[in-house]
PDB file of C-alpha atoms in Angstrom:
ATOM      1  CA  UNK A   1       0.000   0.000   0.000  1.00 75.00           C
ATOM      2  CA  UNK A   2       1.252   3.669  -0.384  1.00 85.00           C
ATOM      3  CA  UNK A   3       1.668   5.310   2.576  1.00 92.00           C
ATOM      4  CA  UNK A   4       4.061   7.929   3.706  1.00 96.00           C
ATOM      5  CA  UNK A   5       5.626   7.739   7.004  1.00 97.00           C
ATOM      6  CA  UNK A   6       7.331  11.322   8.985  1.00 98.00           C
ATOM      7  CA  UNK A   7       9.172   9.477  12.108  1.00 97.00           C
ATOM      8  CA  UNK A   8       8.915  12.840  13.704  1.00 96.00           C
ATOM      9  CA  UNK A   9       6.094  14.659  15.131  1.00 96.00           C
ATOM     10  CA  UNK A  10       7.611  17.231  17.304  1.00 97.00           C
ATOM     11  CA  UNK A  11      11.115  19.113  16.349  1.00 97.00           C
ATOM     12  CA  UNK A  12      12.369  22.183  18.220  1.00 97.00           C
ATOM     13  CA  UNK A  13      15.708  23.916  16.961  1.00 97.00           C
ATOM     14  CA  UNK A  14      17.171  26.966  17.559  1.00 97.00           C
ATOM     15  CA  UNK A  15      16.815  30.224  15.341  1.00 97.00           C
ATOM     16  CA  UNK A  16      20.136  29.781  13.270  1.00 97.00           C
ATOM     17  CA  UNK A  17      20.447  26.238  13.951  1.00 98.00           C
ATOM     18  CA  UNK A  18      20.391  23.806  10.843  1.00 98.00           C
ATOM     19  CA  UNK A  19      17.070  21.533  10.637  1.00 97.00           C
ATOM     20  CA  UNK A  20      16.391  18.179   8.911  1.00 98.00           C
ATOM     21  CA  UNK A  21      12.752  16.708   8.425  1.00 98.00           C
ATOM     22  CA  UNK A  22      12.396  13.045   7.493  1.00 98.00           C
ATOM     23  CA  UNK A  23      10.299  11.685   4.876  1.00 98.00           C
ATOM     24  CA  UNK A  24      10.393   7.715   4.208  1.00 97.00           C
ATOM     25  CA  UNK A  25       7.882   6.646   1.529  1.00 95.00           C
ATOM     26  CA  UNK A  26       5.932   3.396  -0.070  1.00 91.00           C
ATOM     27  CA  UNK A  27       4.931   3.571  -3.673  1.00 84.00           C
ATOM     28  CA  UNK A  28       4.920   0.802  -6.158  1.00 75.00           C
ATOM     29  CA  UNK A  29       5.875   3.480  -8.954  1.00 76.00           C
ATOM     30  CA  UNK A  30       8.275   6.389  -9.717  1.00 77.00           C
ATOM     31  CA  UNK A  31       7.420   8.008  -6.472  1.00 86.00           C
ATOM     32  CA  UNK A  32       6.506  11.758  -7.287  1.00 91.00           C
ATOM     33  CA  UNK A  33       7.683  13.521  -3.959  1.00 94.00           C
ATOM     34  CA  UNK A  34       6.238  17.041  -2.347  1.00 95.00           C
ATOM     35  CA  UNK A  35       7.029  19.065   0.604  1.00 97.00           C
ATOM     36  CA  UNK A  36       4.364  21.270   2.258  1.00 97.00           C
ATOM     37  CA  UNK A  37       4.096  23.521   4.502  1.00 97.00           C
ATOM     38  CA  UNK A  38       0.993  24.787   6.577  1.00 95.00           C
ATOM     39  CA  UNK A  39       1.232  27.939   8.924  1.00 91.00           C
ATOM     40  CA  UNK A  40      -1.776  28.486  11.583  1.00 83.00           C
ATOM     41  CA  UNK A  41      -4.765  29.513   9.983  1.00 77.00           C
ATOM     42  CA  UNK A  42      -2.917  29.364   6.618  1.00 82.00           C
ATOM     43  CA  UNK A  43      -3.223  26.559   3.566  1.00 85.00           C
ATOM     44  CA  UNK A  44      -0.876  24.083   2.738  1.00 93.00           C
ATOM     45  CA  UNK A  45       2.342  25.923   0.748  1.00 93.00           C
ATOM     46  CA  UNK A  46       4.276  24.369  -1.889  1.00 94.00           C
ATOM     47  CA  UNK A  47       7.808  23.781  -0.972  1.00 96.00           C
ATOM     48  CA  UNK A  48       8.916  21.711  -3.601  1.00 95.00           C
ATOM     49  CA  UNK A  49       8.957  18.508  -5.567  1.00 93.00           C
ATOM     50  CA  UNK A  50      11.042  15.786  -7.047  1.00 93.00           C
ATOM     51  CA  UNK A  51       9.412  14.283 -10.279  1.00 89.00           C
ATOM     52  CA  UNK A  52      12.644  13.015 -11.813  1.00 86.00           C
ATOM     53  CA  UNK A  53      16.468  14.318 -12.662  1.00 88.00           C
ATOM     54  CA  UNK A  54      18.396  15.424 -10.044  1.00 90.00           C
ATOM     55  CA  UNK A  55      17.798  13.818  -6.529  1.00 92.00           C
ATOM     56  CA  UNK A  56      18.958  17.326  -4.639  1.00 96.00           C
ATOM     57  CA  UNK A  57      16.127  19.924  -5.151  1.00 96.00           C
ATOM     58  CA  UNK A  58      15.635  23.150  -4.621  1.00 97.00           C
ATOM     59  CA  UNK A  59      12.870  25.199  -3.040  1.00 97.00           C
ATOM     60  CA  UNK A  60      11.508  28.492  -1.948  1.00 96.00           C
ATOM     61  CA  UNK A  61      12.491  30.129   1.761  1.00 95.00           C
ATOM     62  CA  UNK A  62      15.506  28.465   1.335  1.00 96.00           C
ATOM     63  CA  UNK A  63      14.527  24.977   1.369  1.00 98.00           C
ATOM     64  CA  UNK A  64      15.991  21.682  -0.241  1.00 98.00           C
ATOM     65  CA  UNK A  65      15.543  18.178  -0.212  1.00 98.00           C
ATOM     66  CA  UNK A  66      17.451  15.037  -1.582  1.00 96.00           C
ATOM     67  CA  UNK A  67      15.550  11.968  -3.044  1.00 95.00           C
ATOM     68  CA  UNK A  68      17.372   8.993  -1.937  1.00 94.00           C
ATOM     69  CA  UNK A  69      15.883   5.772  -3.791  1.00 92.00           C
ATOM     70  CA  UNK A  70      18.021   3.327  -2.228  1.00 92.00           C
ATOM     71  CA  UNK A  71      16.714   4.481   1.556  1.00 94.00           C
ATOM     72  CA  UNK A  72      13.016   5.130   0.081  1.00 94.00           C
ATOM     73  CA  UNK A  73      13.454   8.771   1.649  1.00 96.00           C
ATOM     74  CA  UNK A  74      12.734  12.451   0.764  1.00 97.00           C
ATOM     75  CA  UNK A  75      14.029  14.357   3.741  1.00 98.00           C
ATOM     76  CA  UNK A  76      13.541  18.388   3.985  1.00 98.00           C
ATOM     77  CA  UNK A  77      16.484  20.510   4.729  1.00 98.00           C
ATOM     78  CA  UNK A  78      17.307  24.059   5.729  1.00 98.00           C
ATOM     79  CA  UNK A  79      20.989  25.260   7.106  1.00 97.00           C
ATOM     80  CA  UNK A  80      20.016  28.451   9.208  1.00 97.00           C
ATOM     81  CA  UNK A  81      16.125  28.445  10.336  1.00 98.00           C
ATOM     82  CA  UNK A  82      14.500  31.625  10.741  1.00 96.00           C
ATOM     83  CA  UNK A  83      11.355  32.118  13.363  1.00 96.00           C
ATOM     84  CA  UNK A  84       9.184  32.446  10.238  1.00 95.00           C
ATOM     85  CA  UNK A  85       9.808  28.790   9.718  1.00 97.00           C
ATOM     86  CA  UNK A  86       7.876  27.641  12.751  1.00 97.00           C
ATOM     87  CA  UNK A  87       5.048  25.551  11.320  1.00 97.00           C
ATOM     88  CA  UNK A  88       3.988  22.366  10.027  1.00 97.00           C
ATOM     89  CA  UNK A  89       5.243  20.440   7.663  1.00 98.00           C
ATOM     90  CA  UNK A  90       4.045  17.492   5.436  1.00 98.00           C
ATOM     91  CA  UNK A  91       5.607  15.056   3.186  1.00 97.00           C
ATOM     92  CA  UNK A  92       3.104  13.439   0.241  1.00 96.00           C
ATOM     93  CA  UNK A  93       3.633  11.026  -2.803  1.00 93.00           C
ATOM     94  CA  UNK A  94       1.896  11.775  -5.394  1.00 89.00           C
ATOM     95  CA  UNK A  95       0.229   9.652  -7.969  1.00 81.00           C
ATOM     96  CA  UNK A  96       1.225  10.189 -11.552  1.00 76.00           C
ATOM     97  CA  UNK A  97      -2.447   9.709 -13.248  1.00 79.00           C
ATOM     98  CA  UNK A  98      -4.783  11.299 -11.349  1.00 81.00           C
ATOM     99  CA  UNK A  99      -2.186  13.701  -9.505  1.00 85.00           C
ATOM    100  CA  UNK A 100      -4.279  12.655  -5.835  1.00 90.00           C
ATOM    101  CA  UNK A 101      -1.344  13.145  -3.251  1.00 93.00           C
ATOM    102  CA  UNK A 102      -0.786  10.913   0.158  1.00 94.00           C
ATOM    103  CA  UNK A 103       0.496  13.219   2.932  1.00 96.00           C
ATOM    104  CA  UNK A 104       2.390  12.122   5.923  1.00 97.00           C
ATOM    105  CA  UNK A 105       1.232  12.947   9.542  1.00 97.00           C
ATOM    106  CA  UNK A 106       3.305  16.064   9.470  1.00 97.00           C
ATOM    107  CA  UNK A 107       6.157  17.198  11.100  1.00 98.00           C
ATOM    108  CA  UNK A 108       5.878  20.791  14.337  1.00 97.00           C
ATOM    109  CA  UNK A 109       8.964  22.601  13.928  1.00 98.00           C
ATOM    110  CA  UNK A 110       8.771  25.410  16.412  1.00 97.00           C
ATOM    111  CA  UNK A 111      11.861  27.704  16.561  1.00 97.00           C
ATOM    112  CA  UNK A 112      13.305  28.700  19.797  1.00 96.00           C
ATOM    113  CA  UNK A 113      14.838  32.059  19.732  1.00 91.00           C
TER     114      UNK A 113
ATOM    115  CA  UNK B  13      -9.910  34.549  -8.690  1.00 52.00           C
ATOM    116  CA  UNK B  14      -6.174  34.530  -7.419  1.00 81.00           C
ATOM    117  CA  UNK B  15      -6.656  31.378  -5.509  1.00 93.00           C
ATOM    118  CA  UNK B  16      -8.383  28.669  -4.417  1.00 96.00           C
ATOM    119  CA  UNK B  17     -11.735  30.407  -2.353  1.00 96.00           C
ATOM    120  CA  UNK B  18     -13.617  27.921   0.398  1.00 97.00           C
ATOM    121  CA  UNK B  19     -16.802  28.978   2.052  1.00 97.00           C
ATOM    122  CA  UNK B  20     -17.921  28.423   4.466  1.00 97.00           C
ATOM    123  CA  UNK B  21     -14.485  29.479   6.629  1.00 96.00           C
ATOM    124  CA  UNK B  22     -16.088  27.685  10.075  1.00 97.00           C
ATOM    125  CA  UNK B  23     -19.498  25.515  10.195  1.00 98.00           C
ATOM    126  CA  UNK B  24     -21.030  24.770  13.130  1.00 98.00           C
ATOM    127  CA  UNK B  25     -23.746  22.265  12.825  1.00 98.00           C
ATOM    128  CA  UNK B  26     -25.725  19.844  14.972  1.00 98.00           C
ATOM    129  CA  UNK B  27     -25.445  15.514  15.028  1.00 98.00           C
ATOM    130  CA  UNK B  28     -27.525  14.245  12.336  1.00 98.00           C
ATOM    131  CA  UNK B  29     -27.856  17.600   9.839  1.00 98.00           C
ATOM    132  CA  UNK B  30     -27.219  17.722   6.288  1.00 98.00           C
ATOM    133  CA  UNK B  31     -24.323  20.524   5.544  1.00 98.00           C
ATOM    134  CA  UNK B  32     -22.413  21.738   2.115  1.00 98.00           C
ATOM    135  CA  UNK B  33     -19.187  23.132   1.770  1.00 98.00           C
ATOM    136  CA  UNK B  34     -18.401  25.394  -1.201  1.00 98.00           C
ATOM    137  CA  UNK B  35     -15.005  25.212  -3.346  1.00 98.00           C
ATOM    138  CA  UNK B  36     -14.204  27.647  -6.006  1.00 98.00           C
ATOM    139  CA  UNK B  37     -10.814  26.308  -8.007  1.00 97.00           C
ATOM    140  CA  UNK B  38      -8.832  28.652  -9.965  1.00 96.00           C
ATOM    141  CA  UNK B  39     -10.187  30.081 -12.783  1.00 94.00           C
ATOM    142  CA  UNK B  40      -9.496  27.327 -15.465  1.00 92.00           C
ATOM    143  CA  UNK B  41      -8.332  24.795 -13.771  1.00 94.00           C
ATOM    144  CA  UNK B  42      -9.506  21.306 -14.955  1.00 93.00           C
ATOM    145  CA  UNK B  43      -8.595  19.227 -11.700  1.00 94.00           C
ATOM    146  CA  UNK B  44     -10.105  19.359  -7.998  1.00 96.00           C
ATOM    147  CA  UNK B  45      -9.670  17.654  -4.684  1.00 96.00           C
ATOM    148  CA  UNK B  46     -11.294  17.336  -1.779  1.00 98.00           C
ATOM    149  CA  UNK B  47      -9.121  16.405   1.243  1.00 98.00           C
ATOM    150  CA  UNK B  48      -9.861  15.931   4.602  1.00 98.00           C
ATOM    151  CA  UNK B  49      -7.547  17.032   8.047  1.00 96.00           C
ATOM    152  CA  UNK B  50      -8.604  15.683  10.834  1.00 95.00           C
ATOM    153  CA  UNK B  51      -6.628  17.183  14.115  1.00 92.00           C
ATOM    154  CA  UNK B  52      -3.076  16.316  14.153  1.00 89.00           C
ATOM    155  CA  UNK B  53      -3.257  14.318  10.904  1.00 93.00           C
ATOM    156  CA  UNK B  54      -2.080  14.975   7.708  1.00 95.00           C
ATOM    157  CA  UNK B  55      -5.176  15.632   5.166  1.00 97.00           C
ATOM    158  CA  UNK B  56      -6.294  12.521   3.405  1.00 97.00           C
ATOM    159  CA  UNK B  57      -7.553  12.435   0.000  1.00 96.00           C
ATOM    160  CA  UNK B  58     -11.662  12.071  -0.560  1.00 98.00           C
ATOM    161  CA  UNK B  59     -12.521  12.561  -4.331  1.00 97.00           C
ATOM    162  CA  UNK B  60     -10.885  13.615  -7.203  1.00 95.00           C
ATOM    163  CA  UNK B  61     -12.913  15.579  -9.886  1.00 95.00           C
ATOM    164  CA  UNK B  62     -11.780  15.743 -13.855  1.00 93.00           C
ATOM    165  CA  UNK B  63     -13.543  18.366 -15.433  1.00 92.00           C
ATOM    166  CA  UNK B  64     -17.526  17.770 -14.431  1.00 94.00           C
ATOM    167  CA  UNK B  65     -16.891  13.734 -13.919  1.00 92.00           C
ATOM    168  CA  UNK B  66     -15.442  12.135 -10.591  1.00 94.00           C
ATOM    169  CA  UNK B  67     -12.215  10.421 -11.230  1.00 92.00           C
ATOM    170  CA  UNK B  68     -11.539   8.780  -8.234  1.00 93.00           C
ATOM    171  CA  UNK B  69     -13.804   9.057  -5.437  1.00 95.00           C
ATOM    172  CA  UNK B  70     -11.998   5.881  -3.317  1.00 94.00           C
ATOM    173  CA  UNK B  71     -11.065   7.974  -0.449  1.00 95.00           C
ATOM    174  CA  UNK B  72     -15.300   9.165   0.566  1.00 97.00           C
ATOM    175  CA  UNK B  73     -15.469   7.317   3.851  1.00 96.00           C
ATOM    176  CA  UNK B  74     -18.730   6.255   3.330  1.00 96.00           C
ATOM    177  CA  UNK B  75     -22.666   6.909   1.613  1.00 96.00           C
ATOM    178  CA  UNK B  76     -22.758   9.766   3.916  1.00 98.00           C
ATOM    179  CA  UNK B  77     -20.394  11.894   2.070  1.00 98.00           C
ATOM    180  CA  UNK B  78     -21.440  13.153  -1.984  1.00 97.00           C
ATOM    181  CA  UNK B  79     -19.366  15.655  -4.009  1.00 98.00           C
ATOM    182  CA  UNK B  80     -20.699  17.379  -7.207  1.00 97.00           C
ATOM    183  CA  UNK B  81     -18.865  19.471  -9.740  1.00 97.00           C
ATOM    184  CA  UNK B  82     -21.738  20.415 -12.479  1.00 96.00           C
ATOM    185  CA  UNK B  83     -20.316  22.885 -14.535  1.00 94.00           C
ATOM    186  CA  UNK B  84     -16.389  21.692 -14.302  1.00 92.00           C
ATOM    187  CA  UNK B  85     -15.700  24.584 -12.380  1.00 95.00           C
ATOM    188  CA  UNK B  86     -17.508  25.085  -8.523  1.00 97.00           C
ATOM    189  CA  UNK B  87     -17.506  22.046  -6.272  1.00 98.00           C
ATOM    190  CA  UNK B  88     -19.865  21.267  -3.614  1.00 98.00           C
ATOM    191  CA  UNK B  89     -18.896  18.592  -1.113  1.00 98.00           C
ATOM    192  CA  UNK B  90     -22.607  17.656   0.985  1.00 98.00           C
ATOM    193  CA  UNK B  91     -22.667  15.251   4.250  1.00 98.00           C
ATOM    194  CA  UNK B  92     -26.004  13.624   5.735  1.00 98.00           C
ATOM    195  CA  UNK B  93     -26.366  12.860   8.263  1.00 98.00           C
ATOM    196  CA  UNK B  94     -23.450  14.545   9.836  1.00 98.00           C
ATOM    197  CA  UNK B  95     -21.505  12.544  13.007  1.00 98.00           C
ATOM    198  CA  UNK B  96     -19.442  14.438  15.471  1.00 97.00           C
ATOM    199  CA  UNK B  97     -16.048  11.763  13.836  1.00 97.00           C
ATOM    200  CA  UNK B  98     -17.231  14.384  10.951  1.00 98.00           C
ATOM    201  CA  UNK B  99     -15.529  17.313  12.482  1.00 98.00           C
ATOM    202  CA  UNK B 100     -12.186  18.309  10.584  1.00 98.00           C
ATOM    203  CA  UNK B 101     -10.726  20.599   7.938  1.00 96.00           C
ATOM    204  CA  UNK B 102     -11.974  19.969   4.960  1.00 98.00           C
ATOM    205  CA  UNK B 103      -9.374  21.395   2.376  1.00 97.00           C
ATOM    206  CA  UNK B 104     -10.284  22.068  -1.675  1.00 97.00           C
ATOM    207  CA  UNK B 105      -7.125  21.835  -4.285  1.00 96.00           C
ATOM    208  CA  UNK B 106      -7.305  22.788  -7.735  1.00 95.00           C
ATOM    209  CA  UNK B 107      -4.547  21.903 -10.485  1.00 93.00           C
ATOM    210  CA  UNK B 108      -4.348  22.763 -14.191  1.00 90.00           C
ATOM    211  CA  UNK B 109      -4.080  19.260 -15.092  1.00 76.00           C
ATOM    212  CA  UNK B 110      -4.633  15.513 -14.097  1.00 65.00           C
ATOM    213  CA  UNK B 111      -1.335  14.297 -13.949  1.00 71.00           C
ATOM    214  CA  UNK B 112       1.095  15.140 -11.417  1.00 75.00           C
ATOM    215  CA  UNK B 113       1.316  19.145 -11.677  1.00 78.00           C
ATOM    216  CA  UNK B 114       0.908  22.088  -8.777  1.00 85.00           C
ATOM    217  CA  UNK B 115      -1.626  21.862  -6.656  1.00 91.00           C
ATOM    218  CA  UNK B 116      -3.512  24.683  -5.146  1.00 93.00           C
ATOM    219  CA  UNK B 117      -5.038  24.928  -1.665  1.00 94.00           C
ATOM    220  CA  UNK B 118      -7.483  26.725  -0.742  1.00 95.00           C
ATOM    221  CA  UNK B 119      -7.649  27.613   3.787  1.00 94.00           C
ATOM    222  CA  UNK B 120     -10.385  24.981   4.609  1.00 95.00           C
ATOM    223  CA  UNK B 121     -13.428  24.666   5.825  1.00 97.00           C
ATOM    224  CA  UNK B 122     -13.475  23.950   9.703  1.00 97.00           C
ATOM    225  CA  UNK B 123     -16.600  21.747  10.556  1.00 98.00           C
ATOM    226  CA  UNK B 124     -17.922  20.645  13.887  1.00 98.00           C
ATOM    227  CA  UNK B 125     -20.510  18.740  14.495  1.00 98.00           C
ATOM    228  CA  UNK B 126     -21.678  19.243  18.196  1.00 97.00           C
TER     229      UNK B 126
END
């Protein structure tokens, strides 16, 4: 079954700090990979996504990720977080037909100052 | 209009009543989706709409739940019967195409069933 899994529910770094979300996936296909982000009372934000080419992509605010097939993972990075960045944040496979997405249970980042 | 517009904001409604929620895609966009958030989850997919037709409608938990696009543009998701394990965001996306492009959210429409 597809199913995305975010081992973390709960991350608190400090403003500065580096940050690393994990993303492990199932998907019987290419896996097509997003990052979201949600901010209170705010909809879900486009990060970025990984359809194919190069496994190291870029986003907006500063955000990348790396698509690593052999470890079935998609894992969000950022080297200096800003106190903007507090949020949540959600990993989804998407499917290539119909373009329906499965989202992980998200990942809190607050931000200490 | 510049996004993806969802109306009612908040809905408050009582065990057992019928209630619609409102989704208006961006303009010319062919594909919507209606996802579901319940409270510490990530959203979960209910129905898929192509144009006017329902694609994939796998993910509406049950008879309760009906989702109409008539004119391949507004989308109305309606629940009977409502139960209070209805309460959640419901979130509306919009894409320009079927396949795997850009989705669009729109904020949601909190429901609670008291």
């Amino acid at each position: 079954a597809q199913s995305v899994t975010q081992p973390d529910i709960h991350i608190t770094v400090s403003e500065g700090a580096s940050l690393e979300l994990r993303c492990n996936y199932s998907y019987g296909a290419t896996p097509y990979l997003f990052w979201y982000v949600q901010s209170p009372g705010q909809g879900l934000q486009l990060l970025l996504k990984y359809f194919s080419g190069d496994t190291l992509v870029q986003g907006i605010k500063g955000f990348e990720a790396e698509f690593k097939r052999s470890q079935s993972s998609f894992n969000l990075r950022k080297p200096s977080v800003h106190w903007s960045d507090a949020a949540e944040y959600f990993c989804a496979v998407g499917a290539s037909n119909t373009g329906k997405l499965i989202f992980g249970q998200g990942t809190t980042l607050q931000v200490k100052p | 209009g510049a996004g993806v517009s969802q109306t009612p904001s908040n809905k408050v409604t009582e065990k057992g009543k019928y209630v619609e929620l409102r989704c208006d895609p961006i303009s010319g966009h062919t594909a919507l989706y209606w996802y579901r958030q319940s409270l510490g989850q990530g959203p979960e997919f209910l129905i898929y709409f192509q144009g006017t037709g329902a694609a994939d409608d796998s993910g509406l938990p049950n008879d309760r739940f009906f989702a109409v696009r008539p004119e391949g543009s507004v989308s109305t998701l309606k629940i009977q019967r409502t139960e209070r394990g209805d309460s959640a965001v419901y979130l509306c996306a919009s894409s320009s195409g079927g396949g795997i492009t850009e989705a669009f959210f729109g904020q949601g429409t909190r429901l609670t069933v008291v």
